[in-house]
mmCIF file of C-alpha atoms in Angstrom:
data_model
loop_
_atom_site.group_PDB
_atom_site.id
_atom_site.type_symbol
_atom_site.label_atom_id
_atom_site.label_comp_id
_atom_site.label_asym_id
_atom_site.label_seq_id
_atom_site.Cartn_x
_atom_site.Cartn_y
_atom_site.Cartn_z
ATOM 1 C CA MET A 1 -31.857 -2.336 -33.149
ATOM 2 C CA ASP A 2 -34.908 -0.083 -32.979
ATOM 3 C CA THR A 3 -33.658 1.292 -29.666
ATOM 4 C CA ASP A 4 -30.704 2.909 -31.482
ATOM 5 C CA ILE A 5 -32.925 4.798 -33.924
ATOM 6 C CA PRO A 6 -33.825 8.251 -32.592
ATOM 7 C CA ILE A 7 -37.544 9.029 -32.321
ATOM 8 C CA THR A 8 -38.295 12.160 -34.282
ATOM 9 C CA GLY A 9 -40.271 14.812 -32.412
ATOM 10 C CA LEU A 10 -39.787 13.390 -28.921
ATOM 11 C CA ASP A 11 -38.347 16.619 -27.509
ATOM 12 C CA ASP A 12 -41.175 18.655 -29.050
ATOM 13 C CA LEU A 13 -43.754 16.336 -27.482
ATOM 14 C CA THR A 14 -42.235 16.410 -23.998
ATOM 15 C CA THR A 15 -42.046 20.216 -24.157
ATOM 16 C CA HIS A 16 -45.686 20.361 -25.211
ATOM 17 C CA MET A 17 -46.739 17.946 -22.462
ATOM 18 C CA ASP A 18 -44.935 20.045 -19.855
ATOM 19 C CA ALA A 19 -46.871 23.062 -21.119
ATOM 20 C CA LEU A 20 -50.156 21.145 -20.839
ATOM 21 C CA ILE A 21 -49.321 20.134 -17.273
ATOM 22 C CA ALA A 22 -48.394 23.704 -16.316
ATOM 23 C CA ASP A 23 -51.556 25.086 -17.919
ATOM 24 C CA PRO A 24 -54.269 22.509 -18.761
ATOM 25 C CA SER A 25 -56.076 25.110 -20.884
ATOM 26 C CA THR A 26 -53.198 25.033 -23.385
ATOM 27 C CA PRO A 27 -54.556 23.839 -26.767
ATOM 28 C CA LEU A 28 -53.680 20.177 -27.274
ATOM 29 C CA GLU A 29 -51.598 19.519 -30.403
ATOM 30 C CA ALA A 30 -52.805 16.090 -31.483
ATOM 31 C CA LYS A 31 -50.248 15.732 -34.290
ATOM 32 C CA LEU A 32 -47.330 15.668 -31.840
ATOM 33 C CA PHE A 33 -48.844 12.665 -30.048
ATOM 34 C CA ASP A 34 -49.728 10.912 -33.310
ATOM 35 C CA ASP A 35 -46.211 11.332 -34.732
ATOM 36 C CA ILE A 36 -44.608 9.642 -31.723
ATOM 37 C CA GLU A 37 -47.176 6.831 -31.609
ATOM 38 C CA LEU A 38 -46.489 5.929 -35.245
ATOM 39 C CA GLN A 39 -42.795 5.420 -34.445
ATOM 40 C CA LEU A 40 -43.240 3.176 -31.411
ATOM 41 C CA THR A 41 -42.253 -0.498 -31.495
ATOM 42 C CA ASP A 42 -42.099 -3.140 -28.798
ATOM 43 C CA SER A 43 -38.341 -2.677 -28.544
ATOM 44 C CA ASN A 44 -38.136 1.130 -28.395
ATOM 45 C CA THR A 45 -41.114 1.605 -26.085
ATOM 46 C CA PRO A 46 -39.684 0.526 -22.675
ATOM 47 C CA PRO A 47 -37.021 3.300 -22.484
ATOM 48 C CA LEU A 48 -39.749 5.903 -23.015
ATOM 49 C CA LEU A 49 -42.006 4.776 -20.165
ATOM 50 C CA THR A 50 -40.301 6.798 -17.444
ATOM 51 C CA THR A 51 -40.230 9.871 -19.682
ATOM 52 C CA LEU A 52 -43.719 9.844 -21.157
ATOM 53 C CA LEU A 53 -46.003 7.825 -18.904
ATOM 54 C CA PRO A 54 -46.017 10.082 -15.808
ATOM 55 C CA ARG A 55 -46.709 13.105 -18.015
ATOM 56 C CA LEU A 56 -49.484 11.330 -19.915
ATOM 57 C CA VAL A 57 -51.182 10.203 -16.714
ATOM 58 C CA GLN A 58 -51.213 13.759 -15.391
ATOM 59 C CA ILE A 59 -52.503 15.185 -18.672
ATOM 60 C CA LEU A 60 -55.298 12.628 -18.830
ATOM 61 C CA HIS A 61 -56.372 13.697 -15.340
ATOM 62 C CA THR A 62 -56.336 17.434 -15.953
ATOM 63 C CA THR A 63 -56.951 18.285 -19.593
ATOM 64 C CA PRO A 64 -60.365 19.743 -20.449
ATOM 65 C CA SER A 65 -59.786 18.741 -24.072
ATOM 66 C CA ASP A 66 -60.803 15.481 -25.704
ATOM 67 C CA PRO A 67 -57.938 13.151 -24.665
ATOM 68 C CA THR A 68 -58.240 10.756 -27.612
ATOM 69 C CA THR A 69 -54.673 11.229 -28.897
ATOM 70 C CA PRO A 70 -52.938 11.145 -25.470
ATOM 71 C CA ALA A 71 -55.024 8.090 -24.567
ATOM 72 C CA SER A 72 -54.069 6.361 -27.810
ATOM 73 C CA LEU A 73 -50.362 7.026 -27.205
ATOM 74 C CA THR A 74 -50.715 5.752 -23.639
ATOM 75 C CA THR A 75 -52.343 2.559 -24.891
ATOM 76 C CA LYS A 76 -49.446 1.992 -27.296
ATOM 77 C CA LEU A 77 -46.873 2.618 -24.553
ATOM 78 C CA LEU A 78 -48.567 0.174 -22.197
ATOM 79 C CA ARG A 79 -48.912 -2.611 -24.771
ATOM 80 C CA PRO A 80 -45.795 -4.600 -23.677
ATOM 81 C CA LEU A 81 -46.673 -4.333 -19.968
ATOM 82 C CA THR A 82 -48.734 -6.662 -17.806
ATOM 83 C CA PHE A 83 -51.565 -5.531 -15.564
ATOM 84 C CA SER A 84 -49.348 -5.918 -12.487
ATOM 85 C CA GLN A 85 -46.580 -3.849 -14.049
ATOM 86 C CA ILE A 86 -48.999 -1.073 -14.972
ATOM 87 C CA THR A 87 -50.553 -0.912 -11.510
ATOM 88 C CA SER A 88 -47.072 -0.637 -10.024
ATOM 89 C CA LEU A 89 -46.553 2.495 -12.139
ATOM 90 C CA ALA A 90 -50.042 4.002 -11.795
ATOM 91 C CA PRO A 91 -52.149 3.621 -8.632
ATOM 92 C CA PRO A 92 -55.766 2.373 -8.683
ATOM 93 C CA GLU A 93 -56.919 5.968 -8.242
ATOM 94 C CA SER A 94 -55.613 6.705 -11.740
ATOM 95 C CA LEU A 95 -57.760 3.925 -13.172
ATOM 96 C CA ILE A 96 -60.818 5.229 -11.337
ATOM 97 C CA GLN A 97 -60.232 8.758 -12.617
ATOM 98 C CA ALA A 98 -59.989 7.472 -16.186
ATOM 99 C CA LEU A 99 -63.115 5.354 -15.771
ATOM 100 C CA GLU A 100 -65.043 8.331 -14.400
ATOM 101 C CA SER A 101 -63.824 10.724 -17.101
ATOM 102 C CA PRO A 102 -66.546 12.281 -19.284
ATOM 103 C CA PHE A 103 -64.475 11.319 -22.337
ATOM 104 C CA ALA A 104 -64.947 7.903 -23.936
ATOM 105 C CA ALA A 105 -61.260 7.687 -24.902
ATOM 106 C CA ALA A 106 -60.217 7.786 -21.247
ATOM 107 C CA ASN A 107 -62.861 5.207 -20.305
ATOM 108 C CA ILE A 108 -61.693 2.829 -23.026
ATOM 109 C CA LEU A 109 -58.035 3.320 -22.033
ATOM 110 C CA ALA A 110 -58.844 2.299 -18.453
ATOM 111 C CA MET A 111 -60.815 -0.714 -19.667
ATOM 112 C CA THR A 112 -57.934 -1.708 -21.934
ATOM 113 C CA ILE A 113 -55.672 -1.751 -18.875
ATOM 114 C CA LEU A 114 -58.192 -3.836 -16.918
ATOM 115 C CA HIS A 115 -58.428 -6.207 -19.875
ATOM 116 C CA LYS A 116 -54.729 -7.007 -19.483
ATOM 117 C CA ALA A 117 -55.589 -8.806 -16.245
ATOM 118 C CA ALA A 118 -57.219 -11.510 -18.372
ATOM 119 C CA ALA A 119 -53.730 -12.730 -19.269
ATOM 120 C CA ALA A 120 -53.560 -14.833 -16.088
ATOM 121 C CA PRO A 121 -55.819 -15.882 -13.166
ATOM 122 C CA ALA A 122 -53.422 -14.278 -10.668
ATOM 123 C CA GLU A 123 -53.801 -10.933 -12.454
ATOM 124 C CA VAL A 124 -57.602 -11.167 -12.306
ATOM 125 C CA ALA A 125 -57.374 -11.953 -8.591
ATOM 126 C CA GLN A 126 -55.268 -8.829 -8.120
ATOM 127 C CA LEU A 127 -57.934 -6.756 -9.872
ATOM 128 C CA ALA A 128 -60.675 -8.357 -7.769
ATOM 129 C CA ASP A 129 -58.954 -7.024 -4.640
ATOM 130 C CA MET A 130 -59.533 -3.477 -5.931
ATOM 131 C CA GLN A 131 -63.174 -3.072 -4.937
ATOM 132 C CA ASP A 132 -63.421 0.616 -5.855
ATOM 133 C CA VAL A 133 -61.929 -0.042 -9.302
ATOM 134 C CA VAL A 134 -64.420 -2.848 -9.945
ATOM 135 C CA LYS A 135 -67.335 -0.659 -8.833
ATOM 136 C CA SER A 136 -66.188 2.185 -11.061
ATOM 137 C CA PHE A 137 -65.757 -0.219 -13.973
ATOM 138 C CA VAL A 138 -69.274 -1.631 -13.530
ATOM 139 C CA ARG A 139 -70.811 1.833 -13.336
ATOM 140 C CA THR A 140 -68.999 3.059 -16.439
ATOM 141 C CA TRP A 141 -69.791 -0.105 -18.408
ATOM 142 C CA LEU A 142 -73.506 0.070 -17.629
ATOM 143 C CA GLY A 143 -73.813 3.832 -17.226
ATOM 144 C CA SER A 144 -71.948 5.246 -20.216
ATOM 145 C CA SER A 145 -74.022 6.639 -23.053
ATOM 146 C CA GLU A 146 -71.213 5.806 -25.500
ATOM 147 C CA VAL A 147 -71.848 2.602 -27.442
ATOM 148 C CA GLY A 148 -68.123 1.910 -27.807
ATOM 149 C CA VAL A 149 -67.595 2.085 -24.049
ATOM 150 C CA GLY A 150 -70.478 -0.327 -23.451
ATOM 151 C CA GLU A 151 -69.186 -2.805 -26.016
ATOM 152 C CA LYS A 152 -65.636 -2.625 -24.662
ATOM 153 C CA GLY A 153 -66.872 -3.078 -21.092
ATOM 154 C CA GLY A 154 -68.865 -6.158 -22.025
ATOM 155 C CA ARG A 155 -65.867 -7.801 -23.708
ATOM 156 C CA VAL A 156 -63.582 -6.981 -20.791
ATOM 157 C CA MET A 157 -65.991 -8.231 -18.125
ATOM 158 C CA GLY A 158 -66.694 -11.436 -20.065
ATOM 159 C CA ASP A 159 -63.020 -12.229 -20.664
ATOM 160 C CA LEU A 160 -62.017 -11.478 -17.068
ATOM 161 C CA LEU A 161 -64.727 -13.741 -15.656
ATOM 162 C CA ASP A 162 -63.847 -16.462 -18.161
ATOM 163 C CA VAL A 163 -60.194 -16.520 -17.031
ATOM 164 C CA ASP A 164 -61.269 -16.299 -13.370
ATOM 165 C CA CYS A 165 -63.737 -19.199 -13.625
ATOM 166 C CA GLU A 166 -63.154 -21.822 -10.907
ATOM 167 C CA PHE A 167 -63.801 -24.759 -13.244
ATOM 168 C CA ASP A 168 -61.096 -26.481 -15.224
ATOM 169 C CA PRO A 169 -61.138 -25.510 -18.897
ATOM 170 C CA PRO A 170 -63.301 -27.947 -20.872
ATOM 171 C CA ALA A 171 -61.474 -30.801 -22.526
ATOM 172 C CA ARG A 172 -61.423 -30.996 -26.293
ATOM 173 C CA PRO A 173 -63.983 -33.645 -27.295
ATOM 174 C CA PRO A 174 -63.023 -36.409 -29.721
ATOM 175 C CA ARG A 175 -64.076 -35.682 -33.265
ATOM 176 C CA ASN A 176 -64.985 -37.795 -36.214
ATOM 177 C CA PRO A 177 -63.427 -36.059 -39.218
ATOM 178 C CA HIS A 178 -66.125 -37.556 -41.431
ATOM 179 C CA SER A 179 -69.106 -36.263 -39.407
ATOM 180 C CA LEU A 180 -71.172 -33.279 -40.509
ATOM 181 C CA ASP A 181 -70.158 -31.205 -37.465
ATOM 182 C CA ALA A 182 -66.421 -31.917 -37.757
ATOM 183 C CA GLY A 183 -65.622 -28.253 -38.363
ATOM 184 C CA MET A 184 -68.033 -26.740 -35.849
ATOM 185 C CA PRO A 185 -66.632 -24.982 -32.731
ATOM 186 C CA THR A 186 -67.095 -26.787 -29.424
ATOM 187 C CA TRP A 187 -67.365 -25.371 -25.896
ATOM 188 C CA HIS A 188 -63.631 -26.044 -25.567
ATOM 189 C CA ASP A 189 -63.014 -23.662 -28.471
ATOM 190 C CA MET A 190 -65.184 -20.906 -26.989
ATOM 191 C CA VAL A 191 -63.471 -20.403 -23.627
ATOM 192 C CA LEU A 192 -60.302 -18.383 -23.106
ATOM 193 C CA ARG A 193 -58.836 -19.863 -19.936
ATOM 194 C CA LYS A 194 -56.079 -22.442 -20.093
ATOM 195 C CA GLU A 195 -56.183 -23.237 -16.378
ATOM 196 C CA LYS A 196 -58.607 -23.031 -13.479
ATOM 197 C CA GLY A 197 -59.094 -19.561 -12.004
ATOM 198 C CA SER A 198 -59.515 -18.516 -8.379
ATOM 199 C CA GLY A 199 -63.080 -17.201 -8.661
ATOM 200 C CA ALA A 200 -62.054 -13.965 -6.908
ATOM 201 C CA LEU A 201 -63.710 -11.654 -9.437
ATOM 202 C CA TRP A 202 -66.871 -13.795 -9.517
ATOM 203 C CA ARG A 203 -67.101 -13.369 -5.754
ATOM 204 C CA ARG A 204 -66.498 -9.645 -6.077
ATOM 205 C CA VAL A 205 -69.191 -9.155 -8.729
ATOM 206 C CA PHE A 206 -71.817 -11.586 -7.468
ATOM 207 C CA GLY A 207 -70.943 -11.854 -3.773
ATOM 208 C CA ASP A 208 -69.979 -8.297 -2.826
ATOM 209 C CA GLU A 209 -73.160 -6.526 -1.701
ATOM 210 C CA GLU A 210 -71.986 -3.095 -2.863
ATOM 211 C CA VAL A 211 -71.076 -4.260 -6.367
ATOM 212 C CA TYR A 212 -74.063 -6.572 -6.801
ATOM 213 C CA THR A 213 -76.513 -3.961 -5.523
ATOM 214 C CA LEU A 214 -74.993 -1.395 -7.872
ATOM 215 C CA ILE A 215 -75.708 -3.701 -10.824
ATOM 216 C CA LEU A 216 -79.292 -4.354 -9.753
ATOM 217 C CA ASP A 217 -79.981 -0.680 -9.064
ATOM 218 C CA MET A 218 -78.675 0.405 -12.461
ATOM 219 C CA LEU A 219 -80.745 -2.251 -14.222
ATOM 220 C CA ALA A 220 -83.946 -1.457 -12.309
ATOM 221 C CA GLY A 221 -83.758 2.330 -12.600
ATOM 222 C CA ARG A 222 -82.956 2.897 -8.945
ATOM 223 C CA HIS A 223 -79.510 4.397 -9.626
ATOM 224 C CA GLU A 224 -78.998 8.095 -10.352
ATOM 225 C CA ASP A 225 -77.664 7.291 -13.834
ATOM 226 C CA THR A 226 -80.802 5.380 -14.872
ATOM 227 C CA ASP A 227 -83.570 6.692 -12.583
ATOM 228 C CA PHE A 228 -85.650 8.972 -14.792
ATOM 229 C CA SER A 229 -88.614 8.971 -12.395
ATOM 230 C CA THR A 230 -86.936 11.652 -10.266
ATOM 231 C CA SER A 231 -86.466 14.047 -13.192
ATOM 232 C CA SER A 232 -88.904 16.936 -13.171
ATOM 233 C CA ARG A 233 -91.412 17.069 -15.970
ATOM 234 C CA ALA A 234 -89.964 20.411 -16.988
ATOM 235 C CA ASP A 235 -86.602 18.739 -17.583
ATOM 236 C CA GLY A 236 -87.694 16.492 -20.431
ATOM 237 C CA GLU A 237 -84.218 16.083 -21.873
ATOM 238 C CA ASP A 238 -82.825 14.731 -18.601
ATOM 239 C CA MET A 239 -85.705 12.275 -18.376
ATOM 240 C CA LYS A 240 -85.120 11.062 -21.917
ATOM 241 C CA LYS A 241 -81.382 10.723 -21.288
ATOM 242 C CA LYS A 242 -81.847 8.579 -18.184
ATOM 243 C CA ALA A 243 -84.602 6.486 -19.752
ATOM 244 C CA ARG A 244 -82.334 5.766 -22.701
ATOM 245 C CA GLN A 245 -79.482 4.911 -20.347
ATOM 246 C CA LEU A 246 -81.700 2.430 -18.531
ATOM 247 C CA THR A 247 -82.390 0.556 -21.758
ATOM 248 C CA LEU A 248 -78.687 0.666 -22.692
ATOM 249 C CA ALA A 249 -77.707 -0.846 -19.346
ATOM 250 C CA GLN A 250 -80.353 -3.545 -19.653
ATOM 251 C CA GLY A 251 -79.259 -4.386 -23.188
ATOM 252 C CA ARG A 252 -75.632 -4.683 -22.112
ATOM 253 C CA ILE A 253 -76.400 -7.120 -19.330
ATOM 254 C CA LEU A 254 -78.609 -9.197 -21.619
ATOM 255 C CA ARG A 255 -75.761 -9.533 -24.123
ATOM 256 C CA ILE A 256 -73.216 -10.798 -21.586
ATOM 257 C CA LEU A 257 -75.451 -13.055 -19.463
ATOM 258 C CA PRO A 258 -75.603 -16.050 -21.850
ATOM 259 C CA ARG A 259 -71.806 -16.253 -21.803
ATOM 260 C CA LEU A 260 -71.655 -15.905 -18.012
ATOM 261 C CA ALA A 261 -74.347 -18.531 -17.565
ATOM 262 C CA ALA A 262 -72.359 -20.900 -19.763
ATOM 263 C CA LEU A 263 -69.238 -20.275 -17.661
ATOM 264 C CA ASP A 264 -70.839 -20.691 -14.222
ATOM 265 C CA LEU A 265 -74.601 -21.178 -14.224
ATOM 266 C CA ASN A 266 -74.863 -21.460 -10.451
ATOM 267 C CA LYS A 267 -73.261 -18.049 -9.883
ATOM 268 C CA VAL A 268 -75.722 -16.201 -12.109
ATOM 269 C CA ALA A 269 -78.809 -18.286 -11.320
ATOM 270 C CA ARG A 270 -78.581 -18.254 -7.512
ATOM 271 C CA SER A 271 -77.771 -15.647 -4.890
ATOM 272 C CA GLU A 272 -78.033 -15.807 -1.123
ATOM 273 C CA MET A 273 -77.721 -12.061 -0.802
ATOM 274 C CA VAL A 274 -80.740 -10.147 0.479
ATOM 275 C CA SER A 275 -82.153 -8.370 -2.554
ATOM 276 C CA PRO A 276 -82.562 -4.596 -2.259
ATOM 277 C CA GLN A 277 -86.168 -3.393 -2.293
ATOM 278 C CA PRO A 278 -87.415 -0.794 -4.796
ATOM 279 C CA THR A 279 -87.765 2.706 -3.384
ATOM 280 C CA PRO A 280 -91.462 3.336 -2.583
ATOM 281 C CA GLY A 281 -93.162 5.618 -5.080
ATOM 282 C CA TYR A 282 -90.679 4.998 -7.901
ATOM 283 C CA PHE A 283 -92.298 4.185 -11.227
ATOM 284 C CA ALA A 284 -91.279 3.497 -14.797
ATOM 285 C CA THR A 285 -93.542 4.863 -17.490
ATOM 286 C CA VAL A 286 -94.260 2.348 -20.222
ATOM 287 C CA THR A 287 -94.448 4.993 -22.917
ATOM 288 C CA THR A 288 -91.036 6.497 -22.127
ATOM 289 C CA ALA A 289 -89.108 3.259 -22.104
ATOM 290 C CA THR A 290 -88.066 2.825 -25.722
ATOM 291 C CA ASN A 291 -84.649 4.463 -25.899
ATOM 292 C CA GLY A 292 -86.024 7.271 -23.781
ATOM 293 C CA HIS A 293 -87.909 8.841 -26.706
ATOM 294 C CA ASN A 294 -91.577 9.731 -26.274
ATOM 295 C CA SER A 295 -93.614 12.913 -26.345
ATOM 296 C CA HIS A 296 -95.425 11.871 -23.152
ATOM 297 C CA ILE A 297 -92.642 13.224 -20.987
ATOM 298 C CA LEU A 298 -93.038 16.663 -22.539
ATOM 299 C CA MET A 299 -96.751 17.066 -21.715
ATOM 300 C CA ASN A 300 -97.929 20.093 -19.820
ATOM 301 C CA GLY A 301 -99.661 19.949 -16.473
ATOM 302 C CA VAL A 302 -103.246 19.645 -17.670
ATOM 303 C CA GLU A 303 -105.140 17.477 -15.179
ATOM 304 C CA GLN A 304 -106.589 15.128 -17.798
ATOM 305 C CA GLN A 305 -103.163 14.475 -19.275
ATOM 306 C CA GLU A 306 -101.772 13.785 -15.820
ATOM 307 C CA GLU A 307 -104.502 11.258 -15.152
ATOM 308 C CA GLU A 308 -103.843 9.517 -18.470
ATOM 309 C CA GLU A 309 -100.129 9.411 -17.775
ATOM 310 C CA GLU A 310 -100.721 8.078 -14.265
ATOM 311 C CA SER A 311 -102.852 5.255 -15.642
ATOM 312 C CA LYS A 312 -99.991 4.140 -17.870
ATOM 313 C CA LYS A 313 -97.430 3.939 -15.110
ATOM 314 C CA MET A 314 -96.209 0.624 -13.845
ATOM 315 C CA PRO A 315 -93.984 -0.236 -10.865
ATOM 316 C CA LEU A 316 -90.281 -0.661 -11.426
ATOM 317 C CA PRO A 317 -89.145 -4.267 -11.929
ATOM 318 C CA GLU A 318 -89.356 -6.374 -8.792
ATOM 319 C CA PRO A 319 -85.987 -7.492 -7.381
ATOM 320 C CA PRO A 320 -85.008 -11.159 -7.647
ATOM 321 C CA LYS A 321 -86.869 -13.513 -5.372
ATOM 322 C CA GLN A 322 -84.812 -14.757 -2.457
ATOM 323 C CA GLY A 323 -82.351 -17.360 -3.673
ATOM 324 C CA GLN A 324 -82.599 -16.311 -7.327
ATOM 325 C CA GLY A 325 -79.738 -14.506 -9.027
ATOM 326 C CA LEU A 326 -79.088 -11.975 -11.749
ATOM 327 C CA LEU A 327 -80.157 -14.411 -14.471
ATOM 328 C CA HIS A 328 -83.761 -14.606 -13.276
ATOM 329 C CA PHE A 329 -83.953 -10.879 -12.610
ATOM 330 C CA ALA A 330 -82.723 -9.934 -16.086
ATOM 331 C CA ALA A 331 -84.688 -12.598 -17.941
ATOM 332 C CA LEU A 332 -87.986 -12.391 -16.067
ATOM 333 C CA ARG A 333 -88.297 -9.143 -14.126
ATOM 334 C CA MET A 334 -86.094 -6.478 -15.687
ATOM 335 C CA VAL A 335 -87.507 -5.809 -19.132
ATOM 336 C CA ASP A 336 -90.731 -3.974 -19.932
ATOM 337 C CA ARG A 337 -92.096 -6.180 -22.703
ATOM 338 C CA ASN A 338 -94.367 -3.360 -23.877
ATOM 339 C CA ASP A 339 -91.176 -1.735 -25.138
ATOM 340 C CA VAL A 340 -90.804 -3.292 -28.576
ATOM 341 C CA LEU A 341 -87.043 -2.843 -28.888
ATOM 342 C CA MET A 342 -86.314 -4.165 -25.411
ATOM 343 C CA HIS A 343 -88.639 -7.112 -26.011
ATOM 344 C CA LEU A 344 -86.632 -7.973 -29.130
ATOM 345 C CA SER A 345 -83.421 -7.698 -27.089
ATOM 346 C CA LEU A 346 -84.911 -10.104 -24.572
ATOM 347 C CA ILE A 347 -85.751 -12.566 -27.339
ATOM 348 C CA ASP A 348 -82.183 -12.306 -28.639
ATOM 349 C CA PHE A 349 -80.991 -13.063 -25.114
ATOM 350 C CA PHE A 350 -83.116 -16.196 -24.812
ATOM 351 C CA GLU A 351 -81.988 -17.471 -28.208
ATOM 352 C CA ALA A 352 -78.319 -17.011 -27.256
ATOM 353 C CA PHE A 353 -78.872 -18.436 -23.767
ATOM 354 C CA VAL A 354 -80.673 -21.563 -24.946
ATOM 355 C CA GLY A 355 -78.115 -22.112 -27.706
ATOM 356 C CA LEU A 356 -75.108 -21.834 -25.393
ATOM 357 C CA MET A 357 -76.692 -24.014 -22.721
ATOM 358 C CA ARG A 358 -76.921 -26.786 -25.305
ATOM 359 C CA VAL A 359 -73.148 -26.975 -25.831
ATOM 360 C CA THR A 360 -72.060 -26.756 -22.167
ATOM 361 C CA PRO A 361 -71.573 -29.959 -20.128
ATOM 362 C CA TYR A 362 -74.842 -31.752 -19.431
ATOM 363 C CA SER A 363 -76.302 -31.878 -15.936
ATOM 364 C CA GLU A 364 -79.769 -32.317 -14.473
ATOM 365 C CA ASP A 365 -79.362 -29.048 -12.601
ATOM 366 C CA LYS A 366 -78.670 -27.195 -15.835
ATOM 367 C CA VAL A 367 -81.754 -28.677 -17.460
ATOM 368 C CA ASP A 368 -83.894 -27.766 -14.439
ATOM 369 C CA VAL A 369 -82.687 -24.153 -14.423
ATOM 370 C CA VAL A 370 -83.324 -23.714 -18.153
ATOM 371 C CA LYS A 371 -86.740 -25.384 -17.992
ATOM 372 C CA ASP A 372 -87.871 -23.321 -14.998
ATOM 373 C CA LEU A 373 -86.718 -20.099 -16.629
ATOM 374 C CA LEU A 374 -88.477 -20.896 -19.916
ATOM 375 C CA ARG A 375 -91.654 -22.040 -18.185
ATOM 376 C CA GLU A 376 -92.116 -18.631 -16.583
ATOM 377 C CA ALA A 377 -90.837 -16.606 -19.536
ATOM 378 C CA LEU A 378 -93.127 -18.326 -22.051
ATOM 379 C CA ALA A 379 -96.260 -18.208 -19.896
ATOM 380 C CA ASP A 380 -97.558 -15.068 -21.626
ATOM 381 C CA ASP A 381 -95.063 -14.392 -24.406
ATOM 382 C CA LYS A 382 -96.232 -15.836 -27.692
ATOM 383 C CA LEU A 383 -93.569 -14.032 -29.724
ATOM 384 C CA LEU A 384 -90.769 -15.498 -27.618
ATOM 385 C CA ARG A 385 -92.171 -19.007 -27.970
ATOM 386 C CA GLU A 386 -92.476 -18.670 -31.731
ATOM 387 C CA SER A 387 -88.915 -17.389 -31.948
ATOM 388 C CA LEU A 388 -87.463 -20.270 -29.937
ATOM 389 C CA GLU A 389 -89.494 -22.892 -31.772
ATOM 390 C CA SER A 390 -88.229 -21.592 -35.113
ATOM 391 C CA LEU A 391 -84.612 -21.386 -33.945
ATOM 392 C CA PRO A 392 -83.527 -24.748 -35.442
ATOM 393 C CA ASP A 393 -84.768 -23.584 -38.851
ATOM 394 C CA ARG A 394 -82.465 -20.553 -38.592
ATOM 395 C CA THR A 395 -79.297 -22.390 -37.599
ATOM 396 C CA VAL A 396 -76.690 -24.232 -39.655
ATOM 397 C CA ASP A 397 -77.503 -27.706 -40.944
ATOM 398 C CA GLU A 398 -74.813 -29.376 -38.817
ATOM 399 C CA GLU A 399 -76.408 -28.229 -35.547
ATOM 400 C CA ARG A 400 -80.096 -28.298 -36.453
ATOM 401 C CA ASP A 401 -81.021 -31.759 -35.201
ATOM 402 C CA GLU A 402 -79.155 -31.440 -31.897
ATOM 403 C CA LEU A 403 -80.677 -28.022 -31.253
ATOM 404 C CA ARG A 404 -84.149 -29.355 -32.037
ATOM 405 C CA ALA A 405 -83.630 -32.230 -29.590
ATOM 406 C CA TRP A 406 -82.400 -29.823 -26.905
ATOM 407 C CA LEU A 407 -85.429 -27.571 -27.356
ATOM 408 C CA ARG A 408 -87.676 -30.607 -27.157
ATOM 409 C CA GLU A 409 -86.154 -31.328 -23.743
ATOM 410 C CA VAL A 410 -86.346 -27.844 -22.212
ATOM 411 C CA LEU A 411 -89.325 -26.085 -23.826
ATOM 412 C CA PRO A 412 -92.675 -26.447 -22.058
ATOM 413 C CA VAL A 413 -95.400 -27.857 -24.270
ATOM 414 C CA SER A 414 -97.871 -25.313 -25.565
ATOM 415 C CA GLY A 415 -101.434 -26.588 -25.898
ATOM 416 C CA ASP A 416 -102.079 -29.950 -27.473
ATOM 417 C CA ILE A 417 -99.345 -29.719 -30.102
ATOM 418 C CA ASP A 418 -95.678 -29.044 -29.368
ATOM 419 C CA VAL A 419 -94.348 -27.499 -32.553
ATOM 420 C CA VAL A 420 -90.765 -28.380 -31.657
ATOM 421 C CA MET A 421 -91.605 -32.081 -31.387
ATOM 422 C CA ARG A 422 -93.213 -32.345 -34.789
#
């Protein structure tokens, strides 16, 4: 049995961890953590939890050093445990501290723990009860400058909401083994849940005013992490940092929304919450939007330059209209289409959204939502129309005809000739 094999270096590691706890400025010896992690198995890990986990939690909270190796060892120790078991050992405050850490390794560790809740609807419901944890998770996911943290947050949020979805998992459709699409994945294959969820996390994210407003504020540049309009002109680096963070947050929401819309279109398309109004006087500068890089923000105070800059300012995105949800805000009112990179991200979103809507169960309401969204989005966006009309030509042969028929149903006709219908 692995439990009978001594773990080499365990005493040295515990001594070192005690030194780190006594004096957080003690240099962190990464090799000691790595050596123990390499020896861990599912069978020899449980006896070490009471010895190592409390020390690791304290070190992660206090060390000024990059906690990558302690976080990696913690992740390995927690692998056999469920979300409920972990939260019984470490309080929600520990998760919040890790999420708010300036180090990506600590953020990802906390998200890995949250991800464990996706193992069962009851675990997701337990997480949904932790409002402060959910708020901290949302802020870190959308507000971190680290690409890895953003990607991890998107996967975690998507999987949690999938398992928490209140609809029964889709049934596997009958297949003709001789048809062209016999090997293509269906909507049944794309979802994670094996049973109906409680919807508790959906209500927390889309029905809790604090959480929902936090999302909207971060996406519209009204939050301190993404509001570069309040940065002084002298502090050009801060302005660039926040402008870049705004585009990162917007890109992250655009990547997850097609999946969320496929899971529960009503939740993302409609909201009865009163939408927060933009702060008067706040503006987003068109020329600073692309990843936060532009020389405009470094101009001096010459009056002519100020007038030119003022003429290029535009109001922040309007909030959703009453009754509309996050889907309409992100697709129609969030993105500055003068920003080339963000415009391309928006086009990617629409391609993914339209494609996923095709494979979800058919309903007149779904068709109406997609048609209304496309009607407004395509009103003055030639590039988006061209991209959607050419989408069947860029998909696999087995799906081309069905996708073309779906586009024929939902795309508004442009002029006298509808390219999709030819």
